[in-house]
Coordinates of C-alpha atoms in Angstrom, one line a residue:
Chain A
M1 CA 38.4 -8.1 -3.9
D2 CA 36.6 -10.5 -5.8
I3 CA 38.0 -13.0 -3.9
C4 CA 37.1 -11.6 -0.4
L5 CA 33.4 -10.8 -1.7
S6 CA 32.7 -14.2 -2.8
S7 CA 33.9 -15.7 0.3
T8 CA 31.9 -13.5 2.4
F9 CA 28.9 -14.6 0.1
F10 CA 30.1 -18.4 0.5
L11 CA 30.4 -18.1 4.3
L12 CA 27.1 -16.7 4.6
L13 CA 25.5 -19.2 2.4
V14 CA 27.0 -21.6 4.7
K15 CA 26.0 -20.2 7.9
T16 CA 22.3 -20.2 6.4
L17 CA 22.4 -23.6 5.2
R18 CA 23.3 -24.7 8.9
N19 CA 20.4 -22.9 10.4
K20 CA 18.1 -25.7 10.3
E21 CA 15.4 -24.5 12.8
G22 CA 14.2 -21.2 10.7
V23 CA 13.8 -18.3 12.6
E24 CA 10.6 -17.9 14.2
H25 CA 10.5 -16.4 17.9
A26 CA 8.3 -14.1 19.3
G27 CA 9.1 -10.0 19.8
P28 CA 10.9 -7.7 17.6
R29 CA 13.5 -9.6 15.5
V30 CA 15.5 -6.7 14.2
D31 CA 18.5 -9.2 13.6
I32 CA 16.5 -11.0 10.6
V33 CA 16.2 -7.4 9.2
L34 CA 19.8 -6.7 9.3
T35 CA 20.6 -10.2 8.1
F36 CA 18.3 -9.6 5.2
I37 CA 20.0 -6.0 4.7
G38 CA 23.5 -8.0 4.7
F39 CA 22.0 -10.3 2.3
L40 CA 20.8 -7.2 -0.2
V41 CA 24.4 -5.8 0.2
V42 CA 26.3 -8.6 -0.3
Y43 CA 24.2 -9.8 -3.5
L44 CA 24.3 -6.5 -5.0
L45 CA 28.1 -6.1 -4.7
V46 CA 28.5 -9.7 -6.1
M47 CA 26.0 -9.1 -8.8
N48 CA 28.8 -6.9 -10.4
Y49 CA 30.9 -10.2 -10.5
V50 CA 28.8 -12.9 -11.1
G51 CA 25.8 -11.0 -13.0
Y52 CA 22.4 -10.8 -12.3
F53 CA 20.7 -14.1 -13.1
L54 CA 23.0 -15.9 -11.1
S55 CA 23.3 -13.8 -8.0
T56 CA 19.7 -13.5 -7.8
F57 CA 19.0 -17.1 -8.0
V58 CA 21.3 -17.5 -5.2
F59 CA 19.9 -14.7 -3.1
M60 CA 16.4 -16.0 -3.6
I61 CA 17.1 -19.5 -2.3
T62 CA 19.5 -18.3 0.5
G63 CA 16.6 -16.0 1.9
M64 CA 13.8 -18.6 1.7
I65 CA 16.3 -21.1 3.3
Y66 CA 16.9 -18.5 5.7
L67 CA 13.5 -17.8 6.5
G68 CA 12.6 -21.3 7.4
Y69 CA 11.2 -22.9 4.3
K70 CA 11.5 -26.2 4.0
N71 CA 10.5 -27.6 0.2
I72 CA 13.5 -27.6 -1.8
K73 CA 11.6 -28.4 -5.3
V74 CA 9.4 -25.4 -4.7
M75 CA 12.2 -23.0 -4.0
L76 CA 14.4 -24.2 -7.2
I77 CA 10.9 -24.2 -9.2
T78 CA 10.0 -20.6 -7.8
S79 CA 13.3 -19.2 -8.2
A80 CA 14.0 -20.5 -11.6
T81 CA 10.7 -19.3 -13.0
W82 CA 11.7 -15.4 -11.9
I83 CA 14.9 -15.9 -13.6
V84 CA 13.6 -17.2 -16.5
F85 CA 10.9 -14.8 -16.4
S86 CA 13.1 -11.6 -15.6
Y87 CA 15.3 -12.7 -18.5
I88 CA 12.5 -12.5 -21.1
I89 CA 10.5 -9.8 -19.7
F90 CA 13.6 -7.5 -18.9
Y91 CA 16.5 -8.4 -20.8
K92 CA 14.9 -9.8 -24.2
I93 CA 11.6 -7.3 -24.4
L94 CA 12.4 -4.0 -22.4
F95 CA 16.3 -4.0 -23.0
V96 CA 17.5 -3.5 -20.1
P97 CA 21.2 -4.0 -19.7
L98 CA 21.2 -6.3 -16.5
P99 CA 24.7 -6.9 -15.3
L100 CA 26.1 -10.1 -16.7
G101 CA 29.1 -10.0 -14.5
K102 CA 32.7 -9.3 -15.1
W103 CA 33.6 -13.1 -14.8
F104 CA 31.1 -14.1 -17.1
E105 CA 31.1 -11.2 -19.9
R106 CA 33.5 -13.0 -22.3
L107 CA 31.2 -15.9 -22.4
F108 CA 28.4 -13.9 -23.7
Chain B
M1 CA -23.3 15.7 -24.9
E2 CA -19.4 16.3 -25.7
L3 CA -18.9 13.9 -22.4
L4 CA -20.7 11.1 -24.1
S5 CA -18.9 11.3 -27.5
N6 CA -15.6 11.1 -25.6
L7 CA -16.7 8.4 -23.5
G8 CA -17.8 6.8 -26.6
D9 CA -14.3 7.2 -28.2
G10 CA -12.5 6.2 -25.0
L11 CA -14.9 2.9 -25.1
S12 CA -13.5 2.5 -28.6
Y13 CA -9.8 2.5 -27.3
V14 CA -10.4 -0.1 -24.7
I15 CA -12.8 -2.6 -26.8
G16 CA -10.5 -4.5 -28.0
V17 CA -8.5 -7.9 -27.6
V18 CA -5.2 -6.3 -26.0
P19 CA -6.9 -3.7 -23.9
I20 CA -9.6 -6.3 -22.4
L21 CA -6.6 -8.9 -21.5
T22 CA -4.8 -6.1 -19.9
I23 CA -7.7 -5.3 -17.8
I24 CA -8.0 -9.1 -16.9
L25 CA -4.4 -9.5 -16.5
G26 CA -4.6 -6.1 -14.4
V27 CA -7.6 -7.3 -12.2
T28 CA -6.0 -11.0 -11.7
M29 CA -3.0 -9.5 -10.4
G30 CA -4.9 -7.0 -8.2
I31 CA -6.9 -9.5 -6.4
I32 CA -3.7 -11.4 -5.8
A33 CA -1.7 -8.6 -4.7
G34 CA -4.5 -7.5 -2.4
A35 CA -5.1 -11.1 -0.8
T36 CA -1.5 -12.2 -0.7
P37 CA -0.8 -11.5 3.1
G38 CA 2.2 -9.3 3.3
L39 CA 1.2 -7.3 -0.2
S40 CA -0.4 -3.9 -0.2
P41 CA -2.2 -2.5 -3.3
S42 CA 0.6 0.7 -3.1
M43 CA 3.5 -2.1 -2.9
G44 CA 1.8 -4.1 -5.9
V45 CA 1.5 -1.0 -8.2
A46 CA 4.9 0.6 -7.4
L47 CA 6.3 -3.2 -8.1
L48 CA 4.5 -3.3 -11.3
V49 CA 5.2 0.3 -12.9
P50 CA 8.6 -1.0 -14.1
F51 CA 7.0 -3.8 -16.4
T52 CA 5.0 -1.3 -17.9
Y53 CA 7.8 0.5 -19.7
A54 CA 7.3 -1.4 -23.1
M55 CA 3.6 -0.5 -22.9
T56 CA 1.6 2.2 -24.8
P57 CA 0.9 4.9 -21.7
T58 CA -2.8 4.0 -22.3
L59 CA -2.2 0.3 -21.5
A60 CA 0.2 0.8 -19.0
L61 CA -2.3 3.1 -17.1
I62 CA -5.4 1.0 -17.7
L63 CA -3.0 -2.1 -16.3
L64 CA -2.0 -0.2 -13.0
V65 CA -5.7 1.3 -12.5
A66 CA -7.1 -2.3 -12.7
I67 CA -4.5 -3.6 -10.4
Y68 CA -5.5 -0.4 -7.7
I69 CA -8.9 -1.4 -8.3
A70 CA -8.9 -4.8 -7.7
A71 CA -6.6 -4.8 -5.1
N72 CA -9.2 -3.2 -2.7
Y73 CA -11.3 -6.0 -3.2
G74 CA -8.5 -8.4 -2.8
G75 CA -7.8 -7.2 0.7
S76 CA -11.1 -7.9 2.1
I77 CA -11.1 -11.5 1.1
T78 CA -8.0 -12.1 3.6
A79 CA -10.0 -9.6 5.9
V80 CA -13.0 -11.9 5.7
T81 CA -11.7 -15.0 5.8
I82 CA -8.8 -15.1 7.9
N83 CA -9.2 -11.5 9.5
A84 CA -5.9 -10.3 8.5
P85 CA -6.7 -7.2 6.2
G86 CA -4.8 -7.5 3.0
T87 CA -5.0 -3.6 2.7
P88 CA -5.3 -0.7 5.4
S89 CA -8.8 0.2 4.2
S90 CA -10.0 -3.5 4.7
V91 CA -9.7 -3.4 8.5
V92 CA -13.0 -2.0 8.4
T93 CA -14.4 -5.2 6.4
S94 CA -12.8 -7.3 8.8
F95 CA -14.9 -5.8 11.9
D96 CA -18.2 -7.6 10.5
G97 CA -16.7 -9.9 7.5
Y98 CA -14.9 -12.1 10.1
P99 CA -17.6 -12.6 12.4
L100 CA -19.7 -13.7 9.8
T101 CA -16.9 -16.3 8.7
K102 CA -17.0 -17.3 12.3
K103 CA -20.6 -18.0 12.0
G104 CA -19.7 -20.1 9.1
K105 CA -21.1 -18.0 6.4
P106 CA -18.0 -16.5 4.5
G107 CA -19.5 -16.6 1.3
M108 CA -21.8 -14.0 2.5
A109 CA -19.5 -11.7 3.6
L110 CA -17.5 -12.2 0.5
G111 CA -20.6 -11.8 -1.9
V112 CA -21.4 -8.7 -0.3
S113 CA -17.9 -7.3 -0.2
L114 CA -17.7 -8.1 -4.0
V115 CA -21.0 -6.5 -4.9
A116 CA -20.2 -3.6 -2.9
S117 CA -17.1 -2.9 -4.3
T118 CA -18.0 -3.4 -7.7
I119 CA -21.1 -0.8 -7.4
G120 CA -19.0 1.4 -5.4
G121 CA -16.5 1.5 -7.6
I122 CA -18.7 2.1 -10.9
V123 CA -20.4 5.0 -8.8
G124 CA -17.0 6.5 -7.8
T125 CA -15.9 6.5 -11.8
L126 CA -19.2 7.7 -12.7
I127 CA -18.8 10.8 -10.7
L128 CA -14.9 11.0 -11.9
I129 CA -16.1 10.9 -15.2
F130 CA -18.8 13.7 -14.7
F131 CA -16.5 16.5 -13.0
S132 CA -13.2 15.7 -14.2
G133 CA -13.8 17.4 -17.6
P134 CA -15.7 20.4 -16.2
L135 CA -12.5 20.9 -13.3
A136 CA -9.9 20.1 -16.0
R137 CA -11.2 23.2 -18.0
V138 CA -11.4 25.4 -14.8
A139 CA -7.9 24.0 -13.9
L140 CA -6.6 24.9 -17.7
K141 CA -7.2 28.8 -16.7
F142 CA -5.0 28.2 -13.6
H143 CA -2.2 30.2 -13.0
P144 CA 0.9 29.3 -11.6
A145 CA 0.4 31.0 -8.2
E146 CA -3.0 28.7 -8.0
Y147 CA -1.1 25.4 -8.4
F148 CA 1.4 26.3 -5.7
A149 CA -1.5 27.1 -3.5
L150 CA -2.9 23.7 -4.3
A151 CA 0.0 21.8 -3.4
I152 CA 0.5 23.6 -0.5
F153 CA -3.0 22.8 0.3
G154 CA -2.2 19.3 -0.7
L155 CA 0.7 18.8 1.7
T156 CA -1.2 20.6 4.5
T157 CA -3.9 18.0 4.7
V158 CA -1.5 15.1 4.7
A159 CA -0.4 16.3 7.6
S160 CA -3.9 17.1 9.2
L161 CA -5.2 13.6 8.4
G162 CA -2.6 12.2 10.0
G163 CA -4.9 11.7 13.1
K164 CA -3.0 11.9 16.2
N165 CA 0.1 11.0 14.6
W166 CA -0.4 14.5 12.6
I167 CA 3.2 15.6 13.9
K168 CA 4.9 12.6 12.7
A169 CA 2.6 12.4 9.2
F170 CA 4.0 16.6 9.1
I171 CA 7.5 15.4 9.7
A172 CA 7.6 12.8 7.2
A173 CA 6.1 15.1 4.3
M174 CA 8.9 17.7 5.6
F175 CA 11.7 14.7 4.7
G176 CA 9.8 14.6 1.4
L177 CA 10.3 18.0 0.6
L178 CA 13.9 17.7 1.6
I179 CA 14.5 14.9 -0.4
N180 CA 12.9 16.9 -3.6
T181 CA 15.5 19.5 -3.2
I182 CA 18.6 17.3 -3.8
G183 CA 19.6 17.7 -7.3
I184 CA 19.7 20.7 -10.1
D185 CA 17.1 23.4 -9.7
P186 CA 14.5 22.6 -12.2
I187 CA 14.5 26.4 -13.2
S188 CA 17.5 28.3 -12.4
G189 CA 19.9 25.3 -12.9
V190 CA 21.7 25.6 -9.5
S191 CA 23.0 22.4 -8.3
R192 CA 21.8 22.0 -4.7
F193 CA 23.1 19.4 -2.0
T194 CA 24.9 17.3 -4.9
F195 CA 28.4 17.6 -3.1
G196 CA 30.1 17.6 -6.7
L197 CA 28.7 13.8 -7.3
S198 CA 27.5 13.4 -10.8
F199 CA 24.7 10.9 -10.0
L200 CA 22.8 13.3 -7.5
Y201 CA 22.6 15.8 -10.3
D202 CA 19.2 14.5 -11.3
G203 CA 18.2 13.8 -7.6
F204 CA 16.4 10.8 -6.4
A205 CA 14.2 9.1 -9.3
L206 CA 10.6 8.8 -8.0
I207 CA 10.5 5.0 -8.8
P208 CA 13.2 3.6 -6.7
A209 CA 12.1 5.7 -3.9
L210 CA 8.5 4.2 -4.2
I211 CA 9.7 0.9 -4.5
G212 CA 12.0 1.6 -1.4
L213 CA 9.5 3.0 0.9
F214 CA 6.4 1.1 -0.2
A215 CA 7.8 -2.5 -0.8
L216 CA 11.3 -2.9 1.0
S217 CA 10.4 -1.0 3.9
E218 CA 7.1 -2.9 4.5
I219 CA 8.8 -6.2 4.1
F220 CA 11.8 -5.1 6.4
K221 CA 9.0 -4.4 9.1
Q222 CA 7.1 -8.2 8.5
L223 CA 10.7 -9.9 8.6
E224 CA 11.4 -7.9 11.9
N225 CA 7.5 -9.3 13.4
G226 CA 8.9 -12.7 12.8
K227 CA 5.8 -14.2 12.1
F228 CA 6.0 -16.2 8.8
D229 CA 3.0 -18.4 9.3
S230 CA -0.5 -17.5 8.2
K231 CA -3.7 -19.1 9.2
A232 CA -5.2 -21.1 6.5
A233 CA -8.7 -20.2 5.1
D234 CA -11.1 -22.5 4.5
S235 CA -11.8 -22.7 0.9
G236 CA -14.8 -25.4 1.3
K237 CA -18.3 -24.8 0.2
Q238 CA -19.9 -21.8 0.5
E239 CA -23.3 -20.0 0.6
W240 CA -23.5 -16.9 -1.3
P241 CA -26.3 -13.9 -0.8
T242 CA -29.3 -14.1 -2.9
F243 CA -30.3 -11.4 -4.9
L244 CA -32.9 -9.9 -2.7
E245 CA -30.2 -10.1 0.2
Y246 CA -28.0 -7.9 -2.0
W247 CA -30.9 -5.7 -3.0
K248 CA -31.6 -4.8 0.7
L249 CA -28.5 -3.1 1.1
K250 CA -28.8 -0.7 -2.0
L251 CA -29.1 2.4 -0.2
T252 CA -26.3 1.5 2.2
I253 CA -24.1 0.8 -0.9
L254 CA -24.9 3.8 -2.9
R255 CA -24.8 6.1 0.4
S256 CA -21.3 4.7 1.2
S257 CA -20.1 4.8 -2.4
V258 CA -20.9 8.7 -2.6
I259 CA -19.3 9.0 0.7
G260 CA -16.3 7.3 -0.4
T261 CA -16.2 9.0 -3.8
I262 CA -16.3 12.5 -1.7
I263 CA -13.6 11.5 0.8
G264 CA -11.5 10.3 -1.7
I265 CA -11.1 13.6 -3.6
F266 CA -9.4 15.3 -0.5
P267 CA -5.9 14.6 -0.8
G268 CA -4.4 12.8 2.1
A269 CA -7.9 11.1 3.1
G270 CA -8.1 8.2 0.8
A271 CA -9.9 4.5 1.0
T272 CA -9.3 3.7 5.1
I273 CA -10.5 6.8 6.2
A274 CA -13.4 6.8 3.7
A275 CA -14.3 3.5 5.1
F276 CA -14.2 4.3 8.9
I277 CA -16.5 7.3 8.2
S278 CA -18.9 5.2 5.9
Y279 CA -19.0 2.5 8.3
D280 CA -19.6 5.2 11.4
L281 CA -22.3 6.7 9.8
T282 CA -23.9 3.6 8.5
Q283 CA -24.3 2.2 12.2
K284 CA -25.7 5.4 13.3
M285 CA -28.4 5.2 10.6
S286 CA -29.1 1.3 10.8
K287 CA -32.2 0.3 12.1
S288 CA -29.8 -3.0 13.6
P289 CA -26.8 -0.9 14.9
E290 CA -26.3 -3.7 17.5
E291 CA -25.6 -6.3 14.7
F292 CA -22.4 -4.0 13.9
G293 CA -19.1 -5.9 14.9
K294 CA -21.0 -9.2 15.3
G295 CA -21.4 -10.1 11.6
S296 CA -23.6 -7.2 9.9
M297 CA -23.8 -7.4 6.3
E298 CA -24.5 -3.6 6.2
G299 CA -21.3 -3.1 7.8
V300 CA -19.5 -4.9 5.0
A301 CA -21.4 -3.1 2.6
A302 CA -20.8 0.1 4.0
A303 CA -16.7 -0.4 4.2
E304 CA -16.5 -1.8 1.0
G305 CA -18.4 0.5 -0.9
A306 CA -16.5 3.4 0.4
N307 CA -13.1 1.9 0.0
S308 CA -13.5 0.9 -3.5
S309 CA -15.6 4.5 -4.8
S310 CA -12.7 6.2 -3.1
V311 CA -10.2 5.0 -6.0
G312 CA -12.4 7.1 -8.2
G313 CA -12.2 10.2 -6.2
A314 CA -8.9 9.8 -5.7
L315 CA -8.2 10.1 -9.4
I316 CA -10.0 13.4 -9.5
P317 CA -7.5 15.6 -8.1
L318 CA -4.8 13.7 -10.1
L319 CA -6.1 13.7 -13.1
T320 CA -7.5 17.4 -13.3
L321 CA -5.0 18.9 -11.2
G322 CA -2.0 16.7 -11.3
I323 CA -2.0 16.6 -7.5
P324 CA -2.0 13.2 -5.8
G325 CA -4.3 12.2 -3.3
S326 CA -3.4 8.9 -1.8
A327 CA -0.1 6.7 -1.9
S328 CA -1.3 4.8 -4.7
T329 CA -2.0 8.0 -6.8
A330 CA 1.3 9.2 -6.1
V331 CA 2.7 6.0 -7.7
L332 CA 0.5 6.4 -10.8
I333 CA 2.2 10.2 -11.2
G334 CA 5.6 7.8 -11.1
A335 CA 4.2 5.6 -13.9
L336 CA 2.9 8.9 -16.1
M337 CA 6.0 10.4 -15.8
I338 CA 8.0 7.5 -16.9
H339 CA 5.9 7.6 -20.2
D340 CA 6.8 11.6 -20.2
L341 CA 3.2 12.3 -19.3
T342 CA 2.8 15.3 -17.0
P343 CA -0.8 14.6 -15.1
G344 CA -3.1 17.5 -15.1
P345 CA -5.5 19.4 -17.2
Q346 CA -3.3 19.4 -20.4
L347 CA -3.6 16.2 -20.8
F348 CA -7.4 16.4 -21.3
I349 CA -6.4 18.8 -24.6
S350 CA -3.2 17.1 -25.3
S351 CA -3.9 13.4 -25.1
P352 CA -7.9 12.9 -24.7
D353 CA -7.2 9.1 -25.9
I354 CA -5.3 8.5 -22.7
I355 CA -7.7 10.1 -20.4
Y356 CA -11.1 9.0 -21.9
G357 CA -9.5 5.5 -22.6
L358 CA -8.7 5.4 -19.0
L359 CA -12.3 6.4 -17.5
A360 CA -14.1 3.9 -20.0
S361 CA -11.3 1.3 -18.8
L362 CA -12.1 1.8 -15.4
L363 CA -15.9 1.0 -15.9
L364 CA -14.9 -2.2 -17.8
A365 CA -12.5 -3.1 -14.8
N366 CA -15.2 -3.0 -12.4
I367 CA -17.3 -5.2 -14.5
I368 CA -14.5 -7.6 -15.0
L369 CA -13.9 -7.2 -11.3
L370 CA -17.2 -8.4 -10.5
A371 CA -16.9 -11.3 -13.0
L372 CA -13.5 -12.5 -11.7
G373 CA -14.4 -12.1 -8.4
F374 CA -17.5 -14.3 -8.7
F375 CA -16.2 -17.2 -10.5
G376 CA -12.5 -17.4 -9.2
S377 CA -13.7 -17.1 -5.4
R378 CA -12.3 -20.4 -4.6
L379 CA -9.0 -19.8 -6.6
W380 CA -8.6 -16.2 -4.4
I381 CA -9.2 -17.8 -1.0
K382 CA -6.1 -20.1 -1.9
V383 CA -3.8 -17.1 -2.5
T384 CA -4.2 -16.1 1.0
T385 CA -2.2 -19.1 1.7
I386 CA 1.3 -18.0 -0.4
P387 CA 3.6 -18.6 2.2
K388 CA 5.6 -15.5 3.4
R389 CA 9.0 -17.2 3.4
I390 CA 8.6 -17.9 -0.5
L391 CA 7.0 -14.2 -1.0
F392 CA 9.8 -12.1 0.9
P393 CA 12.9 -13.0 -1.3
I394 CA 10.7 -12.8 -4.8
I395 CA 9.6 -9.2 -3.7
F396 CA 13.4 -8.2 -3.1
A397 CA 14.1 -9.4 -6.4
V398 CA 11.4 -7.7 -8.0
S399 CA 12.2 -4.7 -6.2
I400 CA 15.8 -4.6 -7.1
I401 CA 15.2 -5.0 -11.2
G402 CA 12.4 -2.7 -11.2
S403 CA 14.4 0.0 -9.5
F404 CA 17.3 -0.6 -11.8
A405 CA 14.9 -0.7 -14.9
V406 CA 14.1 2.5 -14.8
R407 CA 17.3 4.8 -15.6
N408 CA 19.6 1.5 -16.0
S409 CA 21.3 2.9 -13.3
F410 CA 22.9 1.1 -10.1
F411 CA 22.9 4.3 -8.4
D412 CA 19.1 4.0 -8.2
V413 CA 19.3 0.1 -7.1
I414 CA 21.3 1.8 -4.0
A415 CA 18.8 4.5 -3.5
C416 CA 15.8 2.3 -3.5
L417 CA 17.5 -0.1 -0.7
G418 CA 18.6 3.2 0.7
F419 CA 15.0 4.2 0.9
G420 CA 13.8 0.7 2.3
V421 CA 16.1 0.9 5.4
F422 CA 15.0 4.7 5.7
G423 CA 11.4 3.7 5.4
W424 CA 11.6 1.0 7.8
I425 CA 13.3 3.1 10.6
L426 CA 10.2 5.6 10.5
R427 CA 7.9 2.9 10.2
R428 CA 9.6 1.6 13.3
Y429 CA 8.9 4.7 15.3
N430 CA 5.1 4.9 13.6
Y431 CA 5.9 7.1 11.3
P432 CA 3.6 7.2 8.1
V433 CA 5.6 6.4 4.7
A434 CA 3.1 7.7 2.4
P435 CA 3.6 11.8 3.0
I436 CA 7.1 11.1 2.2
V437 CA 6.0 10.3 -1.6
L438 CA 3.3 13.2 -1.3
G439 CA 6.2 15.5 -0.1
M440 CA 8.5 14.7 -3.0
V441 CA 5.6 15.1 -5.7
L442 CA 3.9 17.8 -4.5
G443 CA 7.5 19.7 -3.4
N444 CA 8.1 19.5 -7.0
I445 CA 5.0 21.0 -8.1
A446 CA 5.1 23.6 -5.4
E447 CA 8.5 25.1 -5.9
T448 CA 8.5 25.0 -10.1
N449 CA 5.1 26.9 -10.0
F450 CA 6.1 29.0 -7.2
I451 CA 9.1 30.1 -9.3
R452 CA 6.9 30.5 -12.5
A453 CA 4.4 32.6 -10.4
V454 CA 6.6 35.0 -9.0
M455 CA 8.1 35.3 -12.6
M456 CA 4.7 36.3 -13.9
G457 CA 3.5 38.4 -11.4
G458 CA 6.1 39.4 -8.5
W459 CA 5.9 38.1 -5.0
T460 CA 2.4 39.6 -4.0
V461 CA 0.5 37.2 -6.7
F462 CA -0.3 34.7 -4.2
F463 CA -2.3 37.2 -2.3
T464 CA -3.8 39.3 -4.9
R465 CA -5.3 36.4 -6.9
P466 CA -8.4 35.3 -5.0
A467 CA -8.4 31.8 -5.6
S468 CA -5.0 31.5 -4.5
L469 CA -5.3 33.4 -1.7
I470 CA -8.4 31.1 -0.7
M471 CA -6.7 27.8 -1.1
L472 CA -3.8 29.4 1.0
L473 CA -6.2 30.1 3.7
V474 CA -7.8 26.8 3.2
A475 CA -4.4 25.3 3.7
L476 CA -3.6 27.3 6.5
A477 CA -6.8 26.4 8.2
S478 CA -6.4 22.7 7.4
F479 CA -2.9 23.0 8.9
S480 CA -3.9 24.6 12.4
V481 CA -7.3 22.7 13.1
P482 CA -5.2 19.7 14.7
L483 CA -2.8 22.1 15.9
I484 CA -5.4 23.7 17.8
Q485 CA -7.4 20.3 18.8
A486 CA -4.1 19.1 20.4
R487 CA -3.9 22.2 22.4
K488 CA -7.4 21.9 23.7
E489 CA -6.7 18.3 24.3
K490 CA -3.9 18.9 26.5
R491 CA -5.4 21.5 28.7
R492 CA -8.1 19.2 29.1
T493 CA -6.2 16.5 30.4
T494 CA -4.1 18.8 32.5
K495 CA -7.2 20.2 34.4

């Protein structure tokens, strides 16, 4: 189960990284929405295994690349900022028990 | 005089480093939320509710209301500079604001909309302050039957104000009512539609539903449009209006502020309708109606004065009766509920500090909006260039963590995603999503008060109490007016 999930996640990631064109076309683009819903479902499933922080980071980067954003530096900085921000606000201040992930729980 | 002393007390709660910083933060975030293409005020407020858990209820409300006020102005920045209204109500601002930009005078439109917004906001707040106290005192004497009738009235206006889409608005409100029935009956304790699943016992929490319906579904809709590049606004040198030019607009601004507040009071109406009606009226009364649509400063003032003052109006039924008048105030109900506060007249007695602190902070927020809007104008225009390619994944991440944080439940996250997909499908077929939320909130008020009323006075109580009877009749009227109109129109077209 774990391996199956993470491999789909990985495959989606690779597929997206290859998509260099970006996704800008005219007309209704149900495919973009469905892909994003797919991303979200996989993201939520993977979260239980690798934890909120890692899965969110990968999800955000994947999403930005899929939407055709080019500047890697900006992507890394925004995603990392959100991770640090959510860690401080939600995990440390609000004591929200964000999933740390079955694979990493022992580390903490 | 009691009012003044209460307000004085209220001011003493907000004059302090922390509350003022909170207002500044709220106004800043509100302007950004309004000015960022792709972020609407109700979305901004829904996404930020989870961040207010750790705050005191007063501070949380102050923050959210400041965001709500400022987002209305933020929306007009994009409406003026790039003709992409950041909020539904600023569509009206763009009628004359964008032509002014095309003439090379974006500063004129921005200045007028800022001043009109501020004055509108203050007028709305003043009316709110004068009427909420006495109204709450009347509402305290309300029998549950009257609350039931009020909730029904709220639901019918939602449908009737859906305009041509009234059937769809009504169906959406019905969805909300149905969703509200899931879970354990609030009074008898019977479990309904839970299918024995324990996570359904509490029903769907309001906040995840709000985030799903207002944030996720909106993003899905924008993803479907497939256009992620927004026009860049010119943030160069601008000429702002002089004092004399503002002074000429005084009557327009005051008139539209009063109109906006009054329209804001009615459940279901809200900022957009207020702006349209005021724009229309101002054009009819104007000395130069031919200028409208081509860059009339009067037009901008009329739209902005009305949509900002409607905030104060919409807060009147929320604070005095606990009935939300618009999508954004429904979100505020959610925010009050997570602090275990039930909005309504009891709040005036049980926690006057919250109510009067909120009222005082509304006045302050408008003044801070004027200052920040004026001195930060170039910065806010830059906000309009935040790329959607970066913004959308961030909004998804905020939505997920926000819906989880309400009850620390993964079920809520899945529910939020479900509401997002559901809302997106509805939006695709032109169903409005705000009535769903109103249906959920008002449905809960209607059913608990219905049962209480029946327990206290039997089945006839709704018709024997005059106030309740009148409200139910008004509800029936507001429901049947669009029905009759639609039929008339049909007859006309078939002839």
